[in-house]
Coordinates of C-alpha atoms and ligand atoms in Angstrom, one line a residue:
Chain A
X1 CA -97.9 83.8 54.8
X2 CA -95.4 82.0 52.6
X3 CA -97.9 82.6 49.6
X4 CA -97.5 86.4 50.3
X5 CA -93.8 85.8 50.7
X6 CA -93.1 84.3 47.8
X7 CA -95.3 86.4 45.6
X8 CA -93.5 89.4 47.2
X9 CA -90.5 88.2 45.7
X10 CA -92.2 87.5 42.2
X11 CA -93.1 91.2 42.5
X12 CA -89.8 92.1 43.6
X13 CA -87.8 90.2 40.8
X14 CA -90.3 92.1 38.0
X15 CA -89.0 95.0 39.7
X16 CA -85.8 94.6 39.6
X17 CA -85.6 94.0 36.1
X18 CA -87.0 96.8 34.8
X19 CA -85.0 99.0 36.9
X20 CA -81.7 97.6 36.2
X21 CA -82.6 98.4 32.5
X22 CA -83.0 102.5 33.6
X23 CA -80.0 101.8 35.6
X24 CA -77.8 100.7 33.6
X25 CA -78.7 102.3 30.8
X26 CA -78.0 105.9 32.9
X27 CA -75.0 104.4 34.0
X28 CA -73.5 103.9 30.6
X29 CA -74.5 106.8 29.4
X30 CA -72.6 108.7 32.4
X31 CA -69.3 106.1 32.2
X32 CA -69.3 107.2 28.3
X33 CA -70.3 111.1 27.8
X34 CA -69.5 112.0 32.1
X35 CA -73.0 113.7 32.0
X36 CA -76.0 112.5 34.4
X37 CA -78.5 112.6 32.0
X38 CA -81.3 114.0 33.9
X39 CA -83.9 113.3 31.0
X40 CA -83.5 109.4 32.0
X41 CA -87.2 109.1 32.9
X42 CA -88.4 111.0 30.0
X43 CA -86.7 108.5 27.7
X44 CA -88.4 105.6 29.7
X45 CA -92.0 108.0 29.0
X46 CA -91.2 108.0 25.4
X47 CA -91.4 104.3 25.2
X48 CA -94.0 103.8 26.8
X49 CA -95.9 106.1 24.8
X50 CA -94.4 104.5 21.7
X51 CA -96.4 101.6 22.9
X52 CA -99.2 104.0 23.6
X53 CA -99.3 105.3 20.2
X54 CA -98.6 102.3 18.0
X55 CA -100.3 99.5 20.1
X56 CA -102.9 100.8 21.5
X57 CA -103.8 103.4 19.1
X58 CA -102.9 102.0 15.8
X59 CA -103.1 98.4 16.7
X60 CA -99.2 97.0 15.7
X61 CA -98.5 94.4 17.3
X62 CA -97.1 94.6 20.6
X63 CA -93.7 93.5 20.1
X64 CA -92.9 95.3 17.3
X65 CA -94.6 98.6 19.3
X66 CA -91.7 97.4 22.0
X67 CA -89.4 97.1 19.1
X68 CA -89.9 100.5 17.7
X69 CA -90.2 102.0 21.5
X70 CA -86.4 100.7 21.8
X71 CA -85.6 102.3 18.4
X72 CA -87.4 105.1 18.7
X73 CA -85.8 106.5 22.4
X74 CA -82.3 105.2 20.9
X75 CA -82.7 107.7 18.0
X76 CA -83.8 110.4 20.8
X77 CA -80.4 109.6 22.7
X78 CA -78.6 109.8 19.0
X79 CA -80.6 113.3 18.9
X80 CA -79.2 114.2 22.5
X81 CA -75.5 113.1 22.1
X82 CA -75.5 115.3 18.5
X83 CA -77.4 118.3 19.8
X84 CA -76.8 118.9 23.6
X85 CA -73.4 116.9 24.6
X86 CA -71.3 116.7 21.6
X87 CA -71.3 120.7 21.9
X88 CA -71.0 120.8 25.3
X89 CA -67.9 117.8 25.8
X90 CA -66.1 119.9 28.0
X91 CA -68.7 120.9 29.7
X92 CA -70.5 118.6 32.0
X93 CA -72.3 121.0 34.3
X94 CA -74.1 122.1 30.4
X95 CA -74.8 118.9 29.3
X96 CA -76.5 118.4 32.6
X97 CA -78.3 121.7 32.3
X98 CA -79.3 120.6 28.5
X99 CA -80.5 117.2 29.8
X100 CA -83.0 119.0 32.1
X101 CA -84.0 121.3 29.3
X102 CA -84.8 117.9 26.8
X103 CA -86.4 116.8 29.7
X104 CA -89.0 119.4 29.6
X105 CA -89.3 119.1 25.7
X106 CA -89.9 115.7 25.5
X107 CA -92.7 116.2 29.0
X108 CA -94.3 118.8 26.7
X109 CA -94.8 116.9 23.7
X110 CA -96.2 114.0 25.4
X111 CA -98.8 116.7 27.0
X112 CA -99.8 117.9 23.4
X113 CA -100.0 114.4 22.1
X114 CA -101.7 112.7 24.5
X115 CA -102.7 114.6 27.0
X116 CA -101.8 114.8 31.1
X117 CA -104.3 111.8 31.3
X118 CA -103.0 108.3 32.2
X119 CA -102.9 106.0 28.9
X120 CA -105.0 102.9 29.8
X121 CA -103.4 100.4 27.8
X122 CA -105.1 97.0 27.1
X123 CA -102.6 94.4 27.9
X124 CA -101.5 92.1 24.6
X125 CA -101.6 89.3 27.5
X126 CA -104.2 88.0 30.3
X127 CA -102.7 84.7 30.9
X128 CA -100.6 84.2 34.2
X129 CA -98.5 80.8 35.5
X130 CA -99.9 79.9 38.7
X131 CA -96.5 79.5 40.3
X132 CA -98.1 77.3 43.3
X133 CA -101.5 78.0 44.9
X134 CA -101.7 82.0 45.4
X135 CA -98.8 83.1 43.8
X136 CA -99.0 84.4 40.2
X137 CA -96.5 85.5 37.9
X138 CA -98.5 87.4 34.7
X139 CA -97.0 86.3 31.3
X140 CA -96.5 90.3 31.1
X141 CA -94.5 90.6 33.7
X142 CA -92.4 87.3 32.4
X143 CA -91.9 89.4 29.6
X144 CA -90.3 92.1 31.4
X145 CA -88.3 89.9 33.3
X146 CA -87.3 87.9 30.3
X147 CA -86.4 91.0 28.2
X148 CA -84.4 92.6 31.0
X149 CA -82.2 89.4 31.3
X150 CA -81.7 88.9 28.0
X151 CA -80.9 92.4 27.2
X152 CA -78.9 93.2 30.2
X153 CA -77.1 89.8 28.7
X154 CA -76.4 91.0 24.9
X155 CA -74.8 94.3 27.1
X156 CA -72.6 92.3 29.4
X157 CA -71.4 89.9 26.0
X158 CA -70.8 93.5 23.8
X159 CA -69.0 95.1 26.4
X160 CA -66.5 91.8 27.3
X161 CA -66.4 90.5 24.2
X162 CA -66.5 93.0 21.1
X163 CA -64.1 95.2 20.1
X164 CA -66.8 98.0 20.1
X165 CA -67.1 97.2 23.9
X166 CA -63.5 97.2 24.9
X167 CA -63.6 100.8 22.7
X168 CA -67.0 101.7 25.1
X169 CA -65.2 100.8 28.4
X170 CA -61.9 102.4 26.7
X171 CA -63.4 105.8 26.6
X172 CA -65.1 105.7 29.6
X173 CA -61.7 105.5 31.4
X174 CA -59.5 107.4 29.3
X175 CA -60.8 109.6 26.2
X176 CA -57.4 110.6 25.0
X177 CA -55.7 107.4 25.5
X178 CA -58.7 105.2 23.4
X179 CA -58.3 108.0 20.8
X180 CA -54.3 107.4 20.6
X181 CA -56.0 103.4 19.4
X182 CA -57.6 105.2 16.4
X183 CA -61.1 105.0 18.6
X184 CA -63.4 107.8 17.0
X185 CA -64.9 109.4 20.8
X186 CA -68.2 111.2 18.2
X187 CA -69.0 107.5 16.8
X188 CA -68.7 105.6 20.1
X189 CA -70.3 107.9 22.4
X190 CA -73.3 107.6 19.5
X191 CA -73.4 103.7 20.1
X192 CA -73.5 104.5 24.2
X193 CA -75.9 106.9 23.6
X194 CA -78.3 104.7 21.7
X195 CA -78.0 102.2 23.5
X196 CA -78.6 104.1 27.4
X197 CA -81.3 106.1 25.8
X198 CA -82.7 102.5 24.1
X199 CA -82.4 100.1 27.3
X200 CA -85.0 103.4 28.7
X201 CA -87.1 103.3 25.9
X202 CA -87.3 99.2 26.3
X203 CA -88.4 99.2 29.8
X204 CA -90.7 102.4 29.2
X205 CA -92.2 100.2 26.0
X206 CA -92.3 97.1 27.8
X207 CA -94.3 98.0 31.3
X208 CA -96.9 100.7 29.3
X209 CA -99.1 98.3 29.9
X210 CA -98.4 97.8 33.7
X211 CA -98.2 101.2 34.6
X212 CA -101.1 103.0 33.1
X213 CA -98.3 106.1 31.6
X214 CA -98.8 109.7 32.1
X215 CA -96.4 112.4 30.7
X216 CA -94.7 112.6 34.5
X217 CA -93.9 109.0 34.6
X218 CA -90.5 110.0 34.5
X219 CA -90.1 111.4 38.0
X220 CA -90.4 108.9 40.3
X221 CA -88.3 106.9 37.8
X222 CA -85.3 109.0 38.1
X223 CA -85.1 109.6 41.6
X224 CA -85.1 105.7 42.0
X225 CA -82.4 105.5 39.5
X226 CA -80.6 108.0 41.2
X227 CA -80.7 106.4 44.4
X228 CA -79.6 102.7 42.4
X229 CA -76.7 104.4 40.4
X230 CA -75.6 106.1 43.8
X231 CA -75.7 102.3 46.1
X232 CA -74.1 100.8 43.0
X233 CA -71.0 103.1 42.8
X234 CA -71.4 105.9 39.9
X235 CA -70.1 104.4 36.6
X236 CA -70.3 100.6 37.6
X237 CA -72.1 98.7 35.5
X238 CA -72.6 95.7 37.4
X239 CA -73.2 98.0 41.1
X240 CA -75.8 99.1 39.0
X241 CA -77.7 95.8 38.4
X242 CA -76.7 94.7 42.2
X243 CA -78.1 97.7 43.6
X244 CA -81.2 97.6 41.3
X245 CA -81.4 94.2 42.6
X246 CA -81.4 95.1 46.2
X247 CA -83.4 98.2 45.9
X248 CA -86.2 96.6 44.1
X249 CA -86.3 93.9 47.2
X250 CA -86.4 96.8 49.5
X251 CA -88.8 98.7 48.0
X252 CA -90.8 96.0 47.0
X253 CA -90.9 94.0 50.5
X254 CA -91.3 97.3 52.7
X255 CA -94.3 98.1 50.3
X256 CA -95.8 95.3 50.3
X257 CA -95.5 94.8 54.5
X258 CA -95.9 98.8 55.3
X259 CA -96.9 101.1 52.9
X260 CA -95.2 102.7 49.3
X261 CA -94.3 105.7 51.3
X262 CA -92.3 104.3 54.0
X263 CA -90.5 102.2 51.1
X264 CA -89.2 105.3 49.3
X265 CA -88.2 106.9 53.0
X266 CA -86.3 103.5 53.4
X267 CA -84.9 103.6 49.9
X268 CA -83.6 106.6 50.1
X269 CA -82.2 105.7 54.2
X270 CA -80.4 102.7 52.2
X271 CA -78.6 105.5 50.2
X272 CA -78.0 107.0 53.0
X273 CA -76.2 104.0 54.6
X274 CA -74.2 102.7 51.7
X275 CA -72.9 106.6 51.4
X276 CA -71.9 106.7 54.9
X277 CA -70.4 103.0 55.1
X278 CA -68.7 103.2 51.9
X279 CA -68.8 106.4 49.9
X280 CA -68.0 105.2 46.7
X281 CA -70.9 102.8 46.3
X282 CA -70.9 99.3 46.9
X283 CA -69.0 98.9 43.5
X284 CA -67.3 102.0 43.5
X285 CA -63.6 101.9 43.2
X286 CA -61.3 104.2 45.0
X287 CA -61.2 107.4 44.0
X288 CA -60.4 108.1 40.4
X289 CA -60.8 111.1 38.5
Chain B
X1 CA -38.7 111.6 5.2
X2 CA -41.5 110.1 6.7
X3 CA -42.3 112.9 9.2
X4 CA -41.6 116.2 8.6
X5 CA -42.9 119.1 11.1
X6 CA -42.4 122.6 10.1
X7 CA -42.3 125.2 12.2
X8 CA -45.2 124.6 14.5
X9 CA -46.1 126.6 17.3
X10 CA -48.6 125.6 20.0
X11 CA -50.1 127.8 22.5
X12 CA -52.1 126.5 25.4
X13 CA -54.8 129.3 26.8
X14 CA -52.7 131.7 25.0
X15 CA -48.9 131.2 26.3
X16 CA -46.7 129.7 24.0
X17 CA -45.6 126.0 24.5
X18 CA -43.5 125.4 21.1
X19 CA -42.2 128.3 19.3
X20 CA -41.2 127.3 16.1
X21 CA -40.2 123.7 16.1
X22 CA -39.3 122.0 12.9
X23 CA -37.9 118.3 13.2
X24 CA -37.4 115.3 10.9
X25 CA -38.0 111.7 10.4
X26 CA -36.2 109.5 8.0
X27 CA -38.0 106.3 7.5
X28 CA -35.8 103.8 10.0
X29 CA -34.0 104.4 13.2
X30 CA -34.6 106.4 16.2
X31 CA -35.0 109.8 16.6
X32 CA -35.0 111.5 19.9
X33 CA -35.9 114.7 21.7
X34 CA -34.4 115.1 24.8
X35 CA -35.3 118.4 27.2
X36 CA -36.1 119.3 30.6
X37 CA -39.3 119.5 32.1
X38 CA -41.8 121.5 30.6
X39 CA -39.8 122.0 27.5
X40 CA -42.3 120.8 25.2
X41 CA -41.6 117.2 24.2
X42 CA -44.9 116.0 24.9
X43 CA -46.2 119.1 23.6
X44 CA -44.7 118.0 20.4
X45 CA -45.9 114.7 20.1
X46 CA -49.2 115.4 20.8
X47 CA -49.1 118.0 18.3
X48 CA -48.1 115.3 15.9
X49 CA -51.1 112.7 16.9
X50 CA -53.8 115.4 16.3
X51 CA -54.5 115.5 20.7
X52 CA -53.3 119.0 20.6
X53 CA -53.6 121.8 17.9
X54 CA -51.0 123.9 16.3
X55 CA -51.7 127.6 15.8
X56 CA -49.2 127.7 13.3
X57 CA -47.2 125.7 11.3
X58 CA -47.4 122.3 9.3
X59 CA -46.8 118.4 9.9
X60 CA -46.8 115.9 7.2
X61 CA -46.0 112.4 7.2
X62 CA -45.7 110.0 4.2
X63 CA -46.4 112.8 2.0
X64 CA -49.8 113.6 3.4
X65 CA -50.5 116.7 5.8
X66 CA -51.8 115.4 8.9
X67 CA -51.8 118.5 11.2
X68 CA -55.5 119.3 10.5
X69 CA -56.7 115.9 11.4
X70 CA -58.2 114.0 14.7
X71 CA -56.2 112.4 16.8
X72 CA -58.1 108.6 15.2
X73 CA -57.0 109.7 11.6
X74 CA -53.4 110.4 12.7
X75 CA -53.9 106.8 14.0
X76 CA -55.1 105.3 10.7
X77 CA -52.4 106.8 8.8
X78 CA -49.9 104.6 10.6
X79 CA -48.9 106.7 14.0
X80 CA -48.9 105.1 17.1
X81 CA -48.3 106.9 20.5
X82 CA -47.4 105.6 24.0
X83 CA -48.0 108.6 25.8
X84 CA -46.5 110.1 28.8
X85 CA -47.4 108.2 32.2
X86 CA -48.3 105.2 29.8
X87 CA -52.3 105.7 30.3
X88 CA -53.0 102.5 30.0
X89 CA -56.8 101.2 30.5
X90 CA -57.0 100.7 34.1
X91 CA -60.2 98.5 34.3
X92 CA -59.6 96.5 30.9
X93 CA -57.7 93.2 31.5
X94 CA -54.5 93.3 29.8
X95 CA -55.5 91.5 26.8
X96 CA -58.5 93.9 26.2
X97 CA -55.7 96.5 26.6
X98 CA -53.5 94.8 24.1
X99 CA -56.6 94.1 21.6
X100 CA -57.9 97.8 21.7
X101 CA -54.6 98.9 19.9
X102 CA -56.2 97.0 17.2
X103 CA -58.8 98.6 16.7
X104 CA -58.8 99.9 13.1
X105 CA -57.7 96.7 11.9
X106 CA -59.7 94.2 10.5
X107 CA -57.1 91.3 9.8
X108 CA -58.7 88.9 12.5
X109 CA -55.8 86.2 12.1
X110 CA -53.1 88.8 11.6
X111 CA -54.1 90.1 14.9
X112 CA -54.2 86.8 16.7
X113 CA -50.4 86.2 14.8
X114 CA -49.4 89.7 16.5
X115 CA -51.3 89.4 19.6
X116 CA -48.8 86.1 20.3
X117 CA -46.4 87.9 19.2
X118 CA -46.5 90.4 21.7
X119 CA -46.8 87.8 24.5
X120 CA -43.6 85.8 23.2
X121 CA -42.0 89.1 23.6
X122 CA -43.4 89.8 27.2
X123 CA -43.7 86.4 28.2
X124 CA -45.3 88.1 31.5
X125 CA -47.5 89.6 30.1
X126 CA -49.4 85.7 29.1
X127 CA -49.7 85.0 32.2
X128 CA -51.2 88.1 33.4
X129 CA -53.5 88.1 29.8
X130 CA -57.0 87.6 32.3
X131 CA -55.8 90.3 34.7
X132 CA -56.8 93.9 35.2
X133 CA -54.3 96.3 34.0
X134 CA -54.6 98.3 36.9
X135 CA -53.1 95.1 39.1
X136 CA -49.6 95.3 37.0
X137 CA -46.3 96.4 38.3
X138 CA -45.1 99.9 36.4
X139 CA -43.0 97.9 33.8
X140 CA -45.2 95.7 33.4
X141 CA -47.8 98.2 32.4
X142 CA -45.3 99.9 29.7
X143 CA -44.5 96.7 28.1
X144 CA -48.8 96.7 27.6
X145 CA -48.5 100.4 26.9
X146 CA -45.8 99.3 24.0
X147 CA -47.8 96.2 22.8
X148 CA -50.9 97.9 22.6
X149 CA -49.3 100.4 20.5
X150 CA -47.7 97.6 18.5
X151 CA -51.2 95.9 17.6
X152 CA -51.6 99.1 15.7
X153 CA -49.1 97.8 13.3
X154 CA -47.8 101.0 13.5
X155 CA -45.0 102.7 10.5
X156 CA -43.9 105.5 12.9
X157 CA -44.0 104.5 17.1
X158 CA -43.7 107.8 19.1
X159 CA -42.3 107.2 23.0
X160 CA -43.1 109.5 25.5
X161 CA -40.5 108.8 28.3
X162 CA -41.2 105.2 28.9
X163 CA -38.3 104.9 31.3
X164 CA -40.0 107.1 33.5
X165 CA -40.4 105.8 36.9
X166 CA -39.0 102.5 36.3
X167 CA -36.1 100.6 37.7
X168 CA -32.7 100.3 36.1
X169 CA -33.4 96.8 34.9
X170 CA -36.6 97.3 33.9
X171 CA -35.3 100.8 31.6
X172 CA -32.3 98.3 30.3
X173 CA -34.8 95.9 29.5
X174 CA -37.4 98.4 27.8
X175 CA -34.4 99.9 25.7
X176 CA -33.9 96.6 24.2
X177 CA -37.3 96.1 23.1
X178 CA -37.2 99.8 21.7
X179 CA -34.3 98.5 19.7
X180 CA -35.8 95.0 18.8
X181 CA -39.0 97.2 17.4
X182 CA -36.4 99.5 15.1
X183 CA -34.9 96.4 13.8
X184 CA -37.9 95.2 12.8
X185 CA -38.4 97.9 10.7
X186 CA -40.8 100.4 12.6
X187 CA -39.2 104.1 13.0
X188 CA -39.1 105.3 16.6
X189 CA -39.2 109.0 17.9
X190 CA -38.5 109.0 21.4
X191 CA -38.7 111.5 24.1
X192 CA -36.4 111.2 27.1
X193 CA -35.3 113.2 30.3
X194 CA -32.6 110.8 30.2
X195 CA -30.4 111.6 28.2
X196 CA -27.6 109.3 28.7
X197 CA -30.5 106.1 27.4
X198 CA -32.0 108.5 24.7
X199 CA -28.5 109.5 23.1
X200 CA -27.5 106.2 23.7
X201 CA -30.2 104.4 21.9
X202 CA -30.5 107.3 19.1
X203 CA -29.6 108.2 15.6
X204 CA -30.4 111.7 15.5
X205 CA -31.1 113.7 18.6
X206 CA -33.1 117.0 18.4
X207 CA -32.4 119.4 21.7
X208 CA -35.8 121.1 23.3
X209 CA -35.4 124.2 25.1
X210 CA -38.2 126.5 26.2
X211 CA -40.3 125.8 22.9
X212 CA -37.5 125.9 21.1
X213 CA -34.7 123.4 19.3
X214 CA -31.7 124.5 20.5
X215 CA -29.5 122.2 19.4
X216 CA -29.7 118.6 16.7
X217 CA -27.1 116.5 15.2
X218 CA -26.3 112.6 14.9
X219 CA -26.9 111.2 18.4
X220 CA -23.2 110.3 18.9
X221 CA -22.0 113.7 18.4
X222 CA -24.7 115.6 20.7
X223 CA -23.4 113.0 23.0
X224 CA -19.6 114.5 22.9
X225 CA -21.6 118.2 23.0
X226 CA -19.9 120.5 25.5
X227 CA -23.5 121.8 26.8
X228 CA -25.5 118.6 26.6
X229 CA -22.8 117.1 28.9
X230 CA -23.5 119.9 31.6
X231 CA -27.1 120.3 31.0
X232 CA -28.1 116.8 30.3
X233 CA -25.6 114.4 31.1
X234 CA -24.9 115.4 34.2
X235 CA -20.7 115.6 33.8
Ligands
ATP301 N1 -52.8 121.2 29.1 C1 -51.9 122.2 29.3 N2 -52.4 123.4 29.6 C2 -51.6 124.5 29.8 N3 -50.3 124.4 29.7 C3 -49.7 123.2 29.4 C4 -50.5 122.0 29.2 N4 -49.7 121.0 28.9 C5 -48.4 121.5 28.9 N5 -48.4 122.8 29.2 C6 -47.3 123.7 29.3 O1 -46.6 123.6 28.1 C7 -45.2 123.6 28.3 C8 -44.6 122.3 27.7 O2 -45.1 121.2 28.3 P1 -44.8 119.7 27.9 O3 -45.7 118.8 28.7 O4 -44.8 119.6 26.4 O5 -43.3 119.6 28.4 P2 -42.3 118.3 28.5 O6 -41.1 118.7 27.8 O7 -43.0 117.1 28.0 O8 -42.0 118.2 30.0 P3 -41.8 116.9 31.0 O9 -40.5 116.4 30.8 O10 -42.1 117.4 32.3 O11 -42.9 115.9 30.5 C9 -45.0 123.6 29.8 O12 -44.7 124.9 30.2 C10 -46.3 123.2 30.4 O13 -46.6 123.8 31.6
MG302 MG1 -43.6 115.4 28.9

């Protein structure tokens, strides 16, 4: 029992981390541009199938595929920001409306490219740490979890202690004001965009080989982040990572005990709870416009 | 002159906000535009910091016409705005706040020298460096609306009525800084509703009515102004 316990919470903790990088990455991207980007999960598909495509079909290795995947989906967000919201700033009802439309692009190629098959990807890594007898921990999912840290940490640093952070979090509360400090709002919604549409790309490229991907991945992805973003109080950062934290445990433990079905019915009841107790999200400050 | 805007008009959805309005800058001292609500004041300093566009008309400053550029240009030419309702950055702390008005500048020691600065000049502000903005009094978040726009290192400072909502002390206390910052050789256009502090503090005073300049002159002599007693002053 403890064995299943703690392995629950091994399982729990690799889910956690690669959530918090969708999370937060939507989240950003929100805080910066005021669009929910409802393409979200189709940036997480296009890293994976970075990984799909350079990994396991043209053999580079698999860091650099994770590399490129991270690249890659940042260019795609670059693409978004340029094409759909930059047009449509005062719009955020059309940005949304664009983000559904990329969504379906970006679905489609993957269909042509690939195919609607799952990818079967051959992971770079068998090995596994025998955390105490019956509880493993695979040296891929380490990976994720050690990626997600360290990336959610290079975030947290950029946005406390660069100047190109104080000008991210500067925008995202008050356009016209960060633009009175000389802040250009088309060159730092390009950073926030690259790097939203990038931490998706990471955690796409980084669990391909976990996951088996198919063009739809992306559903079931954003709903989950929709649920997190919502817990976590829309535009906080950090309610973001909590509330990927809890909502991984959830999910995770009510999986594990009952089934994957009654875990997204509970998810979405924890929603439901947080909205009722505090509307804002756990994070969520009062109201602000 | 080191601003010069001539005869701008800006319309907003199509109804005219300033009709004509053409006002000057010499290179030191205070300027200010006094009006009632909804005359245009802000309406002209946005205009001048690139946040709103003209339909008509032309502003230069330091020889260069900057009515065509975005409001972060205006910024790197040397104008610095504390807009209306101060609009500082709620959740940054108050040195974030402070720091972001640096934010063309590349000068990393300069910035430290100015950043002290600023904090020997609002000593409350030091203590209060680690704190969210949000959590200061209103003064208090003027004087980091003021030295946010001073870590510009600004050569023209445009005031949108930073006495608003404050207490008498706090406006006397403001208006000295406002005249500290002239001293030290930064020109200021400020826009008041009070009058009696704006004409006060002033060189030259332009008169905002409807869209329109009604009435300039040196400070002093607007002051002694049959209508601007009764409209503005109140006697
Ligand atoms: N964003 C806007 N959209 C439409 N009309 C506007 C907008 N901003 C200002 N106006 C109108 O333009 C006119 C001038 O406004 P402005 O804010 O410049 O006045 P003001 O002199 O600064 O007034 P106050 O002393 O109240 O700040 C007013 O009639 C106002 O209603
Ligand atoms: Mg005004």
């Amino acid at each position: 029992m403890t064995e299943l316990l703690l392995q629950t919470v091994v399982n729990a903790v690799y889910a956690a981390s690669y959530m918090s990088l969708i999370a937060v990455g939507l989240v950003l991207i929100f805080g910066v541009m005021g669009v929910i980007n409802f393409a979200h999960g189709e940036l997480y598909m296009a890293g994976a199938y970075t990984v799909v495509a350079l990994y396991s079909q043209m053999n580079v290795p698999f860091l650099a595929a994770v590399a490129a995947g991270l690249i890659f989906v940042g260019a795609l967000g670059i693409l978004m920001e340029y094409a759909f919201f930059r047009p449509l700033r005062d719009n955020p009802l059309g940005g949304l409306i664009a983000s559904i439309g990329f969504l379906l692009i970006l679905q489609t190629t993957a269909v042509l490219g690939f195919g609607v098959r799952m990818a079967h990807i051959k992971p770079p890594t068998q090995a596994k740490i025998e955390l105490m007898e019956g509880v493993v921990l695979t040296h891929q999912r380490l990976f994720v979890i050690v990626a997600a840290i360290a990336l959610l940490s290079a975030l947290y640093v950029f946005l406390r202690k660069t100047k190109f952070g104080w000008a991210m979090r500067a925008c995202a509360q008050d356009k016209e004001a960060a633009a009175l400090q000389g802040i250009s709002l088309n060159q730092i919604t390009r950073i926030a965009m690259f790097i939203g549409a990038g931490l998706a790309g990471v955690a796409g490229a980084l669990t391909a080989p976990l996951v088996s991907p198919t063009p739809y991945m992306g559903h079931s992805v954003i709903v989950t982040a929709f649920i997190i973003i919502i817990v976590g109080g829309i535009g906080q950062l950090e309610g973001a990572v909590v509330a990927a934290i809890l909502y991984a445990f959830v999910h995770t433990f009510v999986t594990t005990f009952f089934d994957g079905v009654v875990a997204d019915i509970v998810g979405l009841v924890l929603m439901l709870v947080v909205l009722v107790i505090k509307p804002t999200g756990l994070f969520g400050a009062k109201e602000r416009a | 002159m080191l601003l010069e805007i001539r005869d701008i008009h800006v319309h907003y959805s199509g109804v005219a906000a300033l009709k004509g309005v053409s006002m000057q800058v010499p290179e030191d001292g205070i300027v200010t535009i006094i009006g009632a609500n909804g005359a245009g004041k802000s309406t002209t300093l946005r205009a001048v910091s690139g946040l709103t566009s003209i339909s008509s008309g032309e502003i230069w400053f330091a020889g260069e016409r900057i009515d065509t550029l975005t409001a972060d240009k205006v910024v790197a030419r040397g104008i610095a705005q504390v807009p209306e309702g101060r609009r500082i950055f709620p959740d940054l702390t108050v040195e974030e706040n402070l720091r972001t008005g640096a934010f063309l500048r590349s000068d990393k020691s300069d910035i430290e020298h100015d950043l002290e600065k600023i904090f020997n000049r609002f000593p409350r502000l030091r203590e209060r460096r680690r704190q969210w903005a949000k959590t200061l009094s209103g003064g208090e978040q003027q004087m980091v609306a003021i030295g946010r726009a001073l870590m510009a290192r600004p050569r023209l400072l445009l005031l949108d009525e930073p006495s608003m909502g404050l207490a008498p002390v706090v406006i006397q206390e403001i208006a000295r800084i406002i005249r500290e910052i002239v001293r030290e050789g930064v020109p200021v256009v400020l826009v008041e509703q009070n009058a009696e502090l704006a004409l006060g503090l002033a060189n030259y005073a332009y008169v905002l009515e409807t869209g329109s300049v009604s009435l300039d002159g040196a400070a002093d002599n607007l002051h002694e102004n049959e209508h601007v007693k009764r409209a503005y002053l109140g006697v």
